[in-house]
XYZ file of C-alpha atoms in Angstrom:
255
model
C -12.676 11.496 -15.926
C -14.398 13.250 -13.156
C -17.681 12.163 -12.138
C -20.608 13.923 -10.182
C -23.469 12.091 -8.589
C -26.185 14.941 -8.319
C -29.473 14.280 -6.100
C -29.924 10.526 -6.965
C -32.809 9.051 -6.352
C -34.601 6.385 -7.310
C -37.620 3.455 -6.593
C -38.716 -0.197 -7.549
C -42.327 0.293 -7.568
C -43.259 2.075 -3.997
C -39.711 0.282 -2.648
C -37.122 3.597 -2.138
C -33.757 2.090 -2.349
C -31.732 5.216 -2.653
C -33.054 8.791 -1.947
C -31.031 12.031 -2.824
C -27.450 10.588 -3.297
C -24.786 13.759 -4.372
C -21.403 12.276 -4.498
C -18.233 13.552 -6.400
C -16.312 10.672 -8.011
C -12.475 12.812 -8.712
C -9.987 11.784 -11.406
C -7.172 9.440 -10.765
C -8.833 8.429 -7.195
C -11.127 5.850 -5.821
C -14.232 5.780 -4.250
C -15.183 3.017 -2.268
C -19.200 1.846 -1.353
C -19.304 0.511 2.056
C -23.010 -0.072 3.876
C -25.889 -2.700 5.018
C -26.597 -5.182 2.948
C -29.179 -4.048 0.762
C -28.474 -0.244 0.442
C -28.177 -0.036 -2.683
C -24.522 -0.060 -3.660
C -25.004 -2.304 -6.427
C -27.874 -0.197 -7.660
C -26.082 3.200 -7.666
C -22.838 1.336 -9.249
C -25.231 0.071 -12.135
C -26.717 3.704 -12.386
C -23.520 5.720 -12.150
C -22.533 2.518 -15.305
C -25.788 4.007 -17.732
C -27.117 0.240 -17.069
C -30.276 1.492 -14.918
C -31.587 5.083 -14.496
C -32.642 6.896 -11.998
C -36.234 8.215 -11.457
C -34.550 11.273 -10.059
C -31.323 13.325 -10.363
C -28.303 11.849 -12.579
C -24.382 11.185 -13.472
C -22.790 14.245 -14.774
C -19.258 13.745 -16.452
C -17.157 17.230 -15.240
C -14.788 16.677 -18.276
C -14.099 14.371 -21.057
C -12.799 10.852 -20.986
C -9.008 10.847 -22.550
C -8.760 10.066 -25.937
C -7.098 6.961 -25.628
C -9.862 5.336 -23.572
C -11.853 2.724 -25.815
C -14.608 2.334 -22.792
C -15.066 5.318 -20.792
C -16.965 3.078 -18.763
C -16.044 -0.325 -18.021
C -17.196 -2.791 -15.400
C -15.628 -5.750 -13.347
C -17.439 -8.447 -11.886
C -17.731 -10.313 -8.569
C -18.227 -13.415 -11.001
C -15.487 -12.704 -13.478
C -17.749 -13.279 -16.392
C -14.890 -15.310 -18.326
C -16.377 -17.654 -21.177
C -14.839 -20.704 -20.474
C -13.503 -21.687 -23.816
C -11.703 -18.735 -24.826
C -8.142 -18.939 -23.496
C -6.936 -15.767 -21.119
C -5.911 -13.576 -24.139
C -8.993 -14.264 -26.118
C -10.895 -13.186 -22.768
C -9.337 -10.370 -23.113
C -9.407 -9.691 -26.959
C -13.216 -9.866 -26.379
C -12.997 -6.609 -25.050
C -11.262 -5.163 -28.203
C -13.234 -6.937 -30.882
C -15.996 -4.331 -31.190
C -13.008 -1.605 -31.547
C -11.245 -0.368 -34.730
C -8.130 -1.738 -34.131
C -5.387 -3.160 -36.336
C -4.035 -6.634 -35.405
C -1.028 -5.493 -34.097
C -2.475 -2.706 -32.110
C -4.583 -5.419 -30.499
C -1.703 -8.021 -30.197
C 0.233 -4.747 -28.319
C -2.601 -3.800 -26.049
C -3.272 -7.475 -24.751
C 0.304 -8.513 -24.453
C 1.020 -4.981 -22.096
C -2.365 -5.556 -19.749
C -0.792 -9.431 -19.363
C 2.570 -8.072 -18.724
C 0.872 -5.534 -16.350
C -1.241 -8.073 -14.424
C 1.342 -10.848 -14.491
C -0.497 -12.729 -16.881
C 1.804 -13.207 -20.016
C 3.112 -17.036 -18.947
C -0.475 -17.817 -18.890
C -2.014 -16.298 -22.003
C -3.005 -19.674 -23.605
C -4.682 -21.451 -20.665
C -8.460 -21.330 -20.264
C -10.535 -20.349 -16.969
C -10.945 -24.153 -15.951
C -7.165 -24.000 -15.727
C -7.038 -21.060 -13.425
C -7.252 -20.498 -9.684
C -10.177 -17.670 -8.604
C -7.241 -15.146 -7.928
C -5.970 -15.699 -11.676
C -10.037 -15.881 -12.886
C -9.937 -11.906 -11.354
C -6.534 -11.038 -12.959
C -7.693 -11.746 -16.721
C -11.047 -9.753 -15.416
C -9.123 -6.806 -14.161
C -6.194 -6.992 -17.594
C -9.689 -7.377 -19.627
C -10.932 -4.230 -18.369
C -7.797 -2.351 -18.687
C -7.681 -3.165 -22.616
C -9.990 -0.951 -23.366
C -8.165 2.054 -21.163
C -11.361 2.934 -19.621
C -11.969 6.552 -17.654
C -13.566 4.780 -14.713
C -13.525 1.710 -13.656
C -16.727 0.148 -11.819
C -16.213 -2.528 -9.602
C -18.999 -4.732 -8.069
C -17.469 -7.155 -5.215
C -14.754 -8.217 -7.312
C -12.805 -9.831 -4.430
C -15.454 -11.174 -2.555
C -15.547 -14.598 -4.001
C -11.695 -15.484 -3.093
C -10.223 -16.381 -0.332
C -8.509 -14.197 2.570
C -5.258 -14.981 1.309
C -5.955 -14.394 -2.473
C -7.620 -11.216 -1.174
C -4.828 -9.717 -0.355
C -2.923 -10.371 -3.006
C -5.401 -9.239 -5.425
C -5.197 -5.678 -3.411
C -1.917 -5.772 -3.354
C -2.075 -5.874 -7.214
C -4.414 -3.180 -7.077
C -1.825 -1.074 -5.677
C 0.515 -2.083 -7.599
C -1.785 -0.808 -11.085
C -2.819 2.549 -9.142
C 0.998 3.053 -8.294
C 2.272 2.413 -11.771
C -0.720 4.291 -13.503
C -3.360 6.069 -11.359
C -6.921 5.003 -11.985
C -10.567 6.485 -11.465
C -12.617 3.799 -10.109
C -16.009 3.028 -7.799
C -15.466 -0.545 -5.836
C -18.233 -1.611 -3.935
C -17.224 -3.594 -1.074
C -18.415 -5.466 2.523
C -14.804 -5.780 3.331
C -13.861 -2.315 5.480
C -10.378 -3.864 5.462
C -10.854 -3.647 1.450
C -12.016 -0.324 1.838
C -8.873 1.700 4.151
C -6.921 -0.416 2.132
C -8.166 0.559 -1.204
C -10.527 3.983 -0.855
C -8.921 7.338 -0.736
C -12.534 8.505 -0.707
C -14.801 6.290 1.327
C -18.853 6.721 1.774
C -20.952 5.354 4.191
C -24.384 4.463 2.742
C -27.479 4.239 5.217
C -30.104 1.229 5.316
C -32.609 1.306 2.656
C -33.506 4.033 1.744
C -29.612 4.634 0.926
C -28.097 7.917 1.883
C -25.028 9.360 1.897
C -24.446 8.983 5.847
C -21.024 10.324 6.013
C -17.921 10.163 3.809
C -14.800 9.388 5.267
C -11.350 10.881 3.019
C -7.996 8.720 3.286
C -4.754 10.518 2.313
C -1.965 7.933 2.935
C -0.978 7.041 -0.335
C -1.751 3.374 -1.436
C 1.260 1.946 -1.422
C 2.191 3.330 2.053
C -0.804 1.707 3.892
C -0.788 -1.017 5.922
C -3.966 -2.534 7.988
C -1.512 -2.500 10.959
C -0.957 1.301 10.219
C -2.880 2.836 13.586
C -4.382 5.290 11.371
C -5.908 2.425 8.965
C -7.480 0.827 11.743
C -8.794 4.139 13.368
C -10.288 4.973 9.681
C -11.705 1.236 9.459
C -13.060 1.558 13.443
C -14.875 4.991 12.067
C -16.300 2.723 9.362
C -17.753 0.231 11.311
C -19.000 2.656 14.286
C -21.075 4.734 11.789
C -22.536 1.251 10.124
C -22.684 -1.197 13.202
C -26.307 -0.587 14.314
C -27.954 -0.409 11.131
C -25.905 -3.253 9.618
C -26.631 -5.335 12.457
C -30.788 -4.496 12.132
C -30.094 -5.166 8.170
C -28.724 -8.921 8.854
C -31.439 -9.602 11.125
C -34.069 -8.615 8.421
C -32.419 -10.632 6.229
C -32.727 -13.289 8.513
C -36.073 -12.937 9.378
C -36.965 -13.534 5.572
């Protein structure tokens, strides 16, 4: 499902925290969020998600979702936002409970997003049981259950480890390769981002503003962070965000 950010804008009280955003969001690509902590990515994601509106402007879908998707809209958290006594299927049957669904078309749908996120030999265990990596895998097969049009993802790999990091991207890859996905992933990581975005922008310190949008064409699974390329798109990154991220950790400091 294509989206279209059109002339965002909106305030907490006389706080601007994002001012005139126009973004295009394509189908079966992803757009990565990269800028200064407190820009607003979070906000926009949540607004772009129907959970906040804006005082200005709006999210225009350009077609319809497919007819298969349960959730045209489904989110994935930084947190994984497992409950801790269901075991990793019934974390993901939670997603399908509010659906009209037959038994077996929910037995099918959970047992194919565990086969897809490598998942099945672990369908009875509960969170407590899990490492943070495996926590983000029954988030990520939980949103695929319900075959949503866009994806929305806050952070998700923020809260794991370098090494787990990159595994979870590489499993990323590995979804996108077998079946492309729309998504939005906020991120701090620009490594997350060249390695992820085929569409990345560049938000400006509060007031966030589109600064610049950087496109990536080397297909997912060909990228490496080694790749010259990748690290001449991530150096582009961090030269357009440097200064204002810098002045944006000291503020934070300062409070």
């Amino acid at each position: 499902m294509h989206l279209r950010v059109e002339n965002l804008t909106h305030s907490y009280g006389e706080l601007t925290v994002l001012d005139d955003i126009t973004l295009d969001i394509p189908t079966g690509r992803i757009l990565c969020l990269v800028g200064p902590s407190g820009c607003g990515k979070s906000t926009l994601l949540r607004m772009i998600g129907g959970l906040e509106q804006p005082d200005q402007g709006g999210v225009v879908a350009l077609d319809e979702p497919p007819e298969s998707s349960l959730n045209p809209l489904t989110y994935i958290f930084q947190d994984f936002a497992l409950l801790p006594w269901r075991s990793v299927a019934g974390n993901v049957a939670l997603a399908l409970e509010h659906h009209a669904l037959s038994p077996n078309e929910r037995d099918t749908i959970i047992a194919d997003v565990l086969a897809r996120t490598r998942l099945t030999d672990f369908a009875d265990a509960v969170p407590r049981q899990l490492s943070g990596g495996m926590k983000q895998r029954v988030a990520i097969a939980r949103a695929l259950a319900v075959r949503p049009a866009v994806m929305l993802m806050d952070e998700p790999l923020s809260a794991l480890d370098a090494q787990t990091r990159e595994l979870l991207m590489d499993d990323l890859v590995g979804l996108f390769e077998r079946t492309p996905f729309t998504a939005v992933y906020v991120t701090h990581n620009l490594d997350e981002a060249v390695r992820l975005g085929h569409r990345i922008a560049i938000l400006s310190r509060r007031p966030g503003r589109v600064r610049e949008i950087v496109e990536i064409d080397t297909p997912l699974p060909e990228r490496s962070l080694t790749d010259p390329a990748l690290a001449a798109a991530r150096e582009k990154l961090w030269n357009a965000m440097r200064r204002e991220a810098m002045e944006a950790d000291l503020e934070l400091a300062d409070a």
